[in-house]
Amino acid sequence: MATPTPAPRGEILARALQIAIRQTTAAVTGTPTATGVDFLTTEHVTIDGFTNAHATNPAKTIDIVIPTCVQTIEPDANGYLPPGTCNALWDYYPSFSAALAFTILFGLLTLTHLYQSITHRKRFCWVIVMASFWETMAYLFRTVSTRYQSNTAIYLVFQIFILLSPLWVNAFDYMVLGRMIYFFAPSRTVFGIPAPTLAAAFVAFDFIAFCIQLAGGSMAGPTAPADEQLKAIHIYMCGIGLQQFFIVVFVALAAKFQLDMRDVNTSRSQQLSWRTGWRALLFTLYASLTCITIRIIFRLVEFSSGSTGVSNPLLTNETYFYVLEAMPMLLAILSFNIIHPGTVLVGPESEMPGFVSTCMGGIRKRKQFRKLDESESEEMSILRG
């Protein structure tokens, strides 16, 4: 009689998992552990055992502690619940008028930047338009959230917009300096790095920071468990710290460009007025990066104590948010309204080719040089013959 072939071990485990899922039963304890309005329930999950020709697995009971809460406080007309209570999203009572005022201000900046980018025909300025638009959307959702303070979806959308919109301003700063180096520097390089490569590299670094912060911001929902919120905050802080590191390196490159320009005396470097010279635009860039740095420091200190504001007044006082988050970003975007790149980078030569175009141009030049080398070698062989 033929001996049966033993089933693979992976198949046995998969079959056991399927049996366990089908036969799982649960029971909730009747004596929850109360901790204020929050309490813990212990769920007993029983996985039945099984026996076959190859293995025997006895039945097991697993205890799972699940945090939950019961809302015992009636929210007010705007959905407000005191901080720390069940389903509370805000650590203070948010101001409707302040949120609406900044929505209007950022909306006006968005329209102004859109008009300036069209007037000056600077296609890369769509980045600063997006930065201002994202800020507008952030404060629009914050305005709505002040009237629906128990709505998790509105609050989460506001948080994602407000946490990520400064990265658009960062990317715009990188693109502006790259075009300044390309237009004003005779060598079109800084530390031997070509302007298109420098701009593309820092925009890529900014995108990496964007993805890390997006991952952390989307995980840090107000209804997420405390341990998951803490993990999300750590991820976000890593992303924002990386963003600040890139800013420091970038400022060093900007300072090198400024030093190189001291010895440049060309028609482009001559300043016709204080608003049309390269110095004004460079100092505007410095001011923008300073505002972003203030905002980054605020966020790092804010999240340093975790997701609760018990020992961190930055989380429980709305004034800090508007002074250290809203105002710096408003000034960072407004600065480029006052000194717009389109008033400084004038002429067809101010249009810097993109990174892909630069790479393709380099490939074409190599092909041309290769053809020249081949033709020269053919001529030399004919002469020798």
Short mmCIF file of N, CA and C in Angstrom, two decimals, residues 254-379:
data_model
loop_
_atom_site.label_atom_id
_atom_site.label_comp_id
_atom_site.label_asym_id
_atom_site.label_seq_id
_atom_site.Cartn_x
_atom_site.Cartn_y
_atom_site.Cartn_z
N ALA A 254 23.39 78.62 -0.45
CA ALA A 254 22.95 79.98 -0.78
C ALA A 254 23.99 81.01 -0.35
N ALA A 255 24.60 80.79 0.82
CA ALA A 255 25.65 81.71 1.29
C ALA A 255 26.87 81.66 0.37
N LYS A 256 27.20 80.47 -0.12
CA LYS A 256 28.32 80.36 -1.07
C LYS A 256 28.01 81.12 -2.36
N PHE A 257 26.79 81.03 -2.83
CA PHE A 257 26.39 81.79 -4.01
C PHE A 257 26.51 83.29 -3.75
N GLN A 258 26.11 83.72 -2.57
CA GLN A 258 26.22 85.14 -2.22
C GLN A 258 27.67 85.60 -2.20
N LEU A 259 28.56 84.78 -1.67
CA LEU A 259 29.98 85.13 -1.66
C LEU A 259 30.56 85.17 -3.07
N ASP A 260 30.15 84.23 -3.90
CA ASP A 260 30.66 84.21 -5.28
C ASP A 260 30.21 85.44 -6.06
N MET A 261 29.03 85.95 -5.73
CA MET A 261 28.50 87.08 -6.48
C MET A 261 29.16 88.40 -6.13
N ARG A 262 29.97 88.43 -5.08
CA ARG A 262 30.65 89.68 -4.72
C ARG A 262 31.64 90.11 -5.79
N ASP A 263 32.24 89.14 -6.48
CA ASP A 263 33.26 89.45 -7.49
C ASP A 263 32.69 89.48 -8.90
N VAL A 264 31.38 89.36 -9.03
CA VAL A 264 30.75 89.34 -10.35
C VAL A 264 30.31 90.75 -10.70
N ASN A 265 30.71 91.22 -11.87
CA ASN A 265 30.32 92.56 -12.31
C ASN A 265 29.83 92.47 -13.75
N THR A 266 28.58 92.07 -13.91
CA THR A 266 27.97 91.96 -15.23
C THR A 266 26.70 92.79 -15.28
N SER A 267 26.13 92.89 -16.46
CA SER A 267 24.90 93.66 -16.62
C SER A 267 23.75 93.04 -15.82
N ARG A 268 23.78 91.72 -15.70
CA ARG A 268 22.70 91.07 -14.95
C ARG A 268 22.82 91.34 -13.46
N SER A 269 24.05 91.38 -12.97
CA SER A 269 24.24 91.57 -11.52
C SER A 269 24.03 92.99 -11.08
N GLN A 270 23.97 93.94 -12.02
CA GLN A 270 23.75 95.33 -11.65
C GLN A 270 22.31 95.52 -11.18
N GLN A 271 22.15 96.17 -10.05
CA GLN A 271 20.84 96.33 -9.43
C GLN A 271 20.23 97.66 -9.87
N LEU A 272 19.12 97.57 -10.63
CA LEU A 272 18.44 98.78 -11.07
C LEU A 272 17.64 99.41 -9.93
N SER A 273 17.00 98.62 -9.13
CA SER A 273 16.26 99.09 -7.95
C SER A 273 16.34 98.02 -6.88
N TRP A 274 15.96 98.35 -5.66
CA TRP A 274 16.09 97.40 -4.56
C TRP A 274 15.17 96.19 -4.73
N ARG A 275 14.15 96.30 -5.55
CA ARG A 275 13.21 95.19 -5.72
C ARG A 275 13.56 94.31 -6.91
N THR A 276 14.46 94.71 -7.76
CA THR A 276 14.76 93.93 -8.97
C THR A 276 16.16 93.33 -8.97
N GLY A 277 16.90 93.49 -7.89
CA GLY A 277 18.25 92.95 -7.82
C GLY A 277 18.27 91.55 -7.22
N TRP A 278 19.38 90.85 -7.45
CA TRP A 278 19.49 89.48 -6.94
C TRP A 278 19.58 89.46 -5.42
N ARG A 279 20.13 90.53 -4.81
CA ARG A 279 20.24 90.56 -3.35
C ARG A 279 18.86 90.57 -2.69
N ALA A 280 17.94 91.36 -3.24
CA ALA A 280 16.60 91.44 -2.67
C ALA A 280 15.93 90.08 -2.71
N LEU A 281 16.05 89.37 -3.82
CA LEU A 281 15.42 88.06 -3.94
C LEU A 281 16.10 87.04 -3.03
N LEU A 282 17.43 87.14 -2.90
CA LEU A 282 18.15 86.21 -2.03
C LEU A 282 17.76 86.43 -0.57
N PHE A 283 17.68 87.68 -0.14
CA PHE A 283 17.28 87.96 1.24
C PHE A 283 15.82 87.58 1.47
N THR A 284 14.99 87.68 0.46
CA THR A 284 13.61 87.20 0.57
C THR A 284 13.59 85.69 0.80
N LEU A 285 14.47 85.01 0.08
CA LEU A 285 14.59 83.56 0.26
C LEU A 285 15.05 83.23 1.68
N TYR A 286 16.04 83.98 2.19
CA TYR A 286 16.48 83.78 3.57
C TYR A 286 15.33 84.00 4.55
N ALA A 287 14.55 85.05 4.32
CA ALA A 287 13.43 85.35 5.22
C ALA A 287 12.40 84.22 5.19
N SER A 288 12.13 83.69 4.00
CA SER A 288 11.17 82.60 3.88
C SER A 288 11.64 81.37 4.64
N LEU A 289 12.92 81.03 4.48
CA LEU A 289 13.46 79.87 5.17
C LEU A 289 13.49 80.08 6.68
N THR A 290 13.72 81.31 7.13
CA THR A 290 13.69 81.62 8.56
C THR A 290 12.29 81.39 9.13
N CYS A 291 11.27 81.82 8.40
CA CYS A 291 9.88 81.61 8.84
C CYS A 291 9.56 80.12 8.93
N ILE A 292 10.02 79.36 7.95
CA ILE A 292 9.78 77.91 7.98
C ILE A 292 10.50 77.27 9.16
N THR A 293 11.71 77.75 9.44
CA THR A 293 12.47 77.21 10.58
C THR A 293 11.77 77.49 11.90
N ILE A 294 11.21 78.70 12.06
CA ILE A 294 10.45 79.02 13.27
C ILE A 294 9.28 78.05 13.42
N ARG A 295 8.60 77.80 12.32
CA ARG A 295 7.47 76.90 12.35
C ARG A 295 7.91 75.47 12.67
N ILE A 296 9.06 75.02 12.15
CA ILE A 296 9.55 73.68 12.43
C ILE A 296 9.91 73.53 13.91
N ILE A 297 10.59 74.53 14.46
CA ILE A 297 10.95 74.48 15.89
C ILE A 297 9.68 74.41 16.74
N PHE A 298 8.67 75.19 16.37
CA PHE A 298 7.40 75.15 17.10
C PHE A 298 6.80 73.75 17.07
N ARG A 299 6.80 73.11 15.91
CA ARG A 299 6.22 71.77 15.80
C ARG A 299 7.04 70.75 16.58
N LEU A 300 8.36 70.86 16.55
CA LEU A 300 9.19 69.92 17.29
C LEU A 300 8.94 70.04 18.80
N VAL A 301 8.87 71.27 19.30
CA VAL A 301 8.61 71.47 20.73
C VAL A 301 7.19 71.04 21.07
N GLU A 302 6.25 71.31 20.18
CA GLU A 302 4.86 70.95 20.41
C GLU A 302 4.68 69.44 20.56
N PHE A 303 5.33 68.68 19.70
CA PHE A 303 5.16 67.24 19.71
C PHE A 303 6.13 66.53 20.64
N SER A 304 7.02 67.27 21.28
CA SER A 304 8.04 66.63 22.12
C SER A 304 7.46 65.92 23.33
N SER A 305 6.27 66.36 23.78
CA SER A 305 5.65 65.74 24.96
C SER A 305 4.62 64.69 24.58
N GLY A 306 4.59 64.30 23.30
CA GLY A 306 3.63 63.29 22.89
C GLY A 306 2.34 63.90 22.39
N SER A 307 1.24 63.18 22.54
CA SER A 307 -0.04 63.60 21.99
C SER A 307 -0.94 64.29 22.99
N THR A 308 -0.46 64.50 24.21
CA THR A 308 -1.28 65.16 25.22
C THR A 308 -0.66 66.48 25.61
N GLY A 309 -1.50 67.41 26.01
CA GLY A 309 -1.01 68.73 26.35
C GLY A 309 -0.93 69.00 27.83
N VAL A 310 -0.85 67.92 28.63
CA VAL A 310 -0.84 68.08 30.08
C VAL A 310 0.37 68.89 30.52
N SER A 311 1.54 68.57 29.97
CA SER A 311 2.77 69.26 30.37
C SER A 311 3.30 70.17 29.27
N ASN A 312 2.51 70.45 28.26
CA ASN A 312 2.97 71.25 27.14
C ASN A 312 1.92 72.32 26.83
N PRO A 313 2.16 73.57 27.24
CA PRO A 313 1.17 74.63 27.00
C PRO A 313 0.98 74.96 25.52
N LEU A 314 1.94 74.57 24.67
CA LEU A 314 1.78 74.84 23.25
C LEU A 314 0.57 74.12 22.66
N LEU A 315 0.15 73.02 23.30
CA LEU A 315 -0.99 72.26 22.80
C LEU A 315 -2.31 72.77 23.35
N THR A 316 -2.28 73.52 24.43
CA THR A 316 -3.52 73.92 25.09
C THR A 316 -3.85 75.40 24.93
N ASN A 317 -3.01 76.15 24.23
CA ASN A 317 -3.24 77.58 24.04
C ASN A 317 -3.22 77.88 22.54
N GLU A 318 -4.34 78.31 22.00
CA GLU A 318 -4.45 78.55 20.56
C GLU A 318 -3.57 79.70 20.09
N THR A 319 -3.24 80.62 20.96
CA THR A 319 -2.43 81.77 20.59
C THR A 319 -1.08 81.34 20.02
N TYR A 320 -0.47 80.34 20.64
CA TYR A 320 0.82 79.85 20.16
C TYR A 320 0.70 79.35 18.73
N PHE A 321 -0.40 78.68 18.41
CA PHE A 321 -0.58 78.15 17.06
C PHE A 321 -0.58 79.27 16.03
N TYR A 322 -1.30 80.33 16.29
CA TYR A 322 -1.40 81.40 15.30
C TYR A 322 -0.13 82.24 15.22
N VAL A 323 0.58 82.38 16.35
CA VAL A 323 1.81 83.18 16.36
C VAL A 323 2.98 82.42 15.75
N LEU A 324 3.07 81.12 16.03
CA LEU A 324 4.24 80.34 15.63
C LEU A 324 3.99 79.41 14.46
N GLU A 325 2.76 79.25 14.03
CA GLU A 325 2.45 78.42 12.86
C GLU A 325 1.84 79.26 11.74
N ALA A 326 0.74 79.93 12.02
CA ALA A 326 0.01 80.65 10.97
C ALA A 326 0.79 81.88 10.47
N MET A 327 1.27 82.72 11.39
CA MET A 327 1.94 83.96 10.98
C MET A 327 3.24 83.70 10.22
N PRO A 328 4.12 82.80 10.68
CA PRO A 328 5.34 82.55 9.90
C PRO A 328 5.06 82.08 8.48
N MET A 329 4.07 81.21 8.29
CA MET A 329 3.78 80.73 6.94
C MET A 329 3.13 81.83 6.10
N LEU A 330 2.33 82.67 6.73
CA LEU A 330 1.75 83.81 6.01
C LEU A 330 2.85 84.74 5.52
N LEU A 331 3.82 85.04 6.38
CA LEU A 331 4.92 85.93 6.00
C LEU A 331 5.83 85.29 4.96
N ALA A 332 6.04 83.96 5.06
CA ALA A 332 6.89 83.27 4.10
C ALA A 332 6.31 83.36 2.69
N ILE A 333 5.01 83.23 2.57
CA ILE A 333 4.36 83.32 1.26
C ILE A 333 4.23 84.77 0.81
N LEU A 334 3.91 85.66 1.74
CA LEU A 334 3.76 87.08 1.43
C LEU A 334 5.07 87.69 0.94
N SER A 335 6.19 87.22 1.47
CA SER A 335 7.49 87.78 1.07
C SER A 335 7.72 87.63 -0.43
N PHE A 336 7.25 86.53 -1.02
CA PHE A 336 7.42 86.34 -2.46
C PHE A 336 6.36 87.09 -3.27
N ASN A 337 5.33 87.61 -2.60
CA ASN A 337 4.45 88.56 -3.27
C ASN A 337 5.12 89.92 -3.40
N ILE A 338 5.86 90.30 -2.37
CA ILE A 338 6.52 91.61 -2.35
C ILE A 338 7.72 91.61 -3.30
N ILE A 339 8.59 90.61 -3.17
CA ILE A 339 9.74 90.45 -4.08
C ILE A 339 9.48 89.19 -4.90
N HIS A 340 8.82 89.36 -6.00
CA HIS A 340 8.46 88.19 -6.81
C HIS A 340 9.63 87.81 -7.72
N PRO A 341 9.90 86.51 -7.88
CA PRO A 341 11.01 86.11 -8.76
C PRO A 341 10.86 86.63 -10.18
N GLY A 342 9.63 86.85 -10.63
CA GLY A 342 9.42 87.33 -11.98
C GLY A 342 9.94 88.73 -12.23
N THR A 343 10.12 89.53 -11.16
CA THR A 343 10.67 90.88 -11.32
C THR A 343 12.19 90.89 -11.35
N VAL A 344 12.81 89.79 -10.97
CA VAL A 344 14.28 89.69 -10.93
C VAL A 344 14.80 88.80 -12.04
N LEU A 345 14.18 87.68 -12.23
CA LEU A 345 14.60 86.74 -13.28
C LEU A 345 13.86 87.09 -14.56
N VAL A 346 14.44 88.00 -15.32
CA VAL A 346 13.78 88.54 -16.51
C VAL A 346 14.57 88.13 -17.75
N GLY A 347 13.85 87.76 -18.79
CA GLY A 347 14.49 87.43 -20.06
C GLY A 347 14.47 85.94 -20.34
N PRO A 348 14.70 85.56 -21.59
CA PRO A 348 14.66 84.14 -21.96
C PRO A 348 15.75 83.31 -21.28
N GLU A 349 16.91 83.94 -20.98
CA GLU A 349 18.00 83.20 -20.36
C GLU A 349 17.73 82.91 -18.88
N SER A 350 16.69 83.50 -18.32
CA SER A 350 16.34 83.22 -16.92
C SER A 350 15.57 81.92 -16.77
N GLU A 351 15.13 81.35 -17.90
CA GLU A 351 14.38 80.09 -17.86
C GLU A 351 15.36 78.93 -17.80
N MET A 352 15.50 78.37 -16.64
CA MET A 352 16.44 77.27 -16.45
C MET A 352 15.83 75.97 -16.95
N PRO A 353 16.58 75.19 -17.71
CA PRO A 353 16.04 73.88 -18.14
C PRO A 353 15.86 72.95 -16.96
N GLY A 354 14.90 72.08 -17.08
CA GLY A 354 14.65 71.13 -16.00
C GLY A 354 15.74 70.09 -15.90
N PHE A 355 15.68 69.29 -14.85
CA PHE A 355 16.71 68.28 -14.61
C PHE A 355 16.72 67.23 -15.72
N VAL A 356 15.52 66.82 -16.16
CA VAL A 356 15.44 65.81 -17.22
C VAL A 356 16.01 66.35 -18.52
N SER A 357 15.67 67.61 -18.83
CA SER A 357 16.20 68.23 -20.06
C SER A 357 17.72 68.33 -20.01
N THR A 358 18.25 68.66 -18.84
CA THR A 358 19.71 68.74 -18.69
C THR A 358 20.37 67.39 -18.93
N CYS A 359 19.77 66.34 -18.37
CA CYS A 359 20.33 65.00 -18.56
C CYS A 359 20.27 64.59 -20.03
N MET A 360 19.15 64.87 -20.69
CA MET A 360 19.02 64.53 -22.10
C MET A 360 20.02 65.30 -22.96
N GLY A 361 20.24 66.60 -22.59
CA GLY A 361 21.23 67.39 -23.30
C GLY A 361 22.63 66.82 -23.14
N GLY A 362 22.95 66.35 -21.94
CA GLY A 362 24.25 65.73 -21.72
C GLY A 362 24.43 64.46 -22.53
N ILE A 363 23.37 63.67 -22.64
CA ILE A 363 23.45 62.44 -23.44
C ILE A 363 23.66 62.77 -24.91
N ARG A 364 22.95 63.81 -25.40
CA ARG A 364 23.12 64.20 -26.81
C ARG A 364 24.54 64.70 -27.08
N LYS A 365 25.11 65.46 -26.13
CA LYS A 365 26.48 65.95 -26.31
C LYS A 365 27.47 64.79 -26.36
N ARG A 366 27.26 63.78 -25.51
CA ARG A 366 28.16 62.63 -25.52
C ARG A 366 28.09 61.90 -26.86
N LYS A 367 26.87 61.78 -27.41
CA LYS A 367 26.73 61.13 -28.71
C LYS A 367 27.45 61.92 -29.81
N GLN A 368 27.34 63.26 -29.73
CA GLN A 368 28.02 64.10 -30.72
C GLN A 368 29.53 63.95 -30.62
N PHE A 369 30.05 63.96 -29.38
CA PHE A 369 31.49 63.79 -29.19
C PHE A 369 31.95 62.42 -29.69
N ARG A 370 31.11 61.41 -29.47
CA ARG A 370 31.47 60.07 -29.93
C ARG A 370 31.55 60.02 -31.46
N LYS A 371 30.59 60.69 -32.13
CA LYS A 371 30.61 60.74 -33.59
C LYS A 371 31.84 61.48 -34.10
N LEU A 372 32.20 62.59 -33.40
CA LEU A 372 33.40 63.33 -33.80
C LEU A 372 34.65 62.47 -33.66
N ASP A 373 34.73 61.72 -32.56
CA ASP A 373 35.89 60.84 -32.35
C ASP A 373 35.97 59.78 -33.44
N GLU A 374 34.81 59.24 -33.82
CA GLU A 374 34.80 58.21 -34.86
C GLU A 374 35.23 58.78 -36.21
N SER A 375 34.73 60.00 -36.54
CA SER A 375 35.11 60.63 -37.82
C SER A 375 36.60 60.96 -37.85
N GLU A 376 37.14 61.44 -36.69
CA GLU A 376 38.56 61.76 -36.64
C GLU A 376 39.41 60.49 -36.80
N SER A 377 38.97 59.42 -36.19
CA SER A 377 39.73 58.17 -36.33
C SER A 377 39.70 57.65 -37.77
N GLU A 378 38.57 57.84 -38.46
CA GLU A 378 38.47 57.43 -39.86
C GLU A 378 39.41 58.26 -40.74
N GLU A 379 39.44 59.59 -40.47
CA GLU A 379 40.34 60.46 -41.25
C GLU A 379 41.80 60.08 -41.03
#
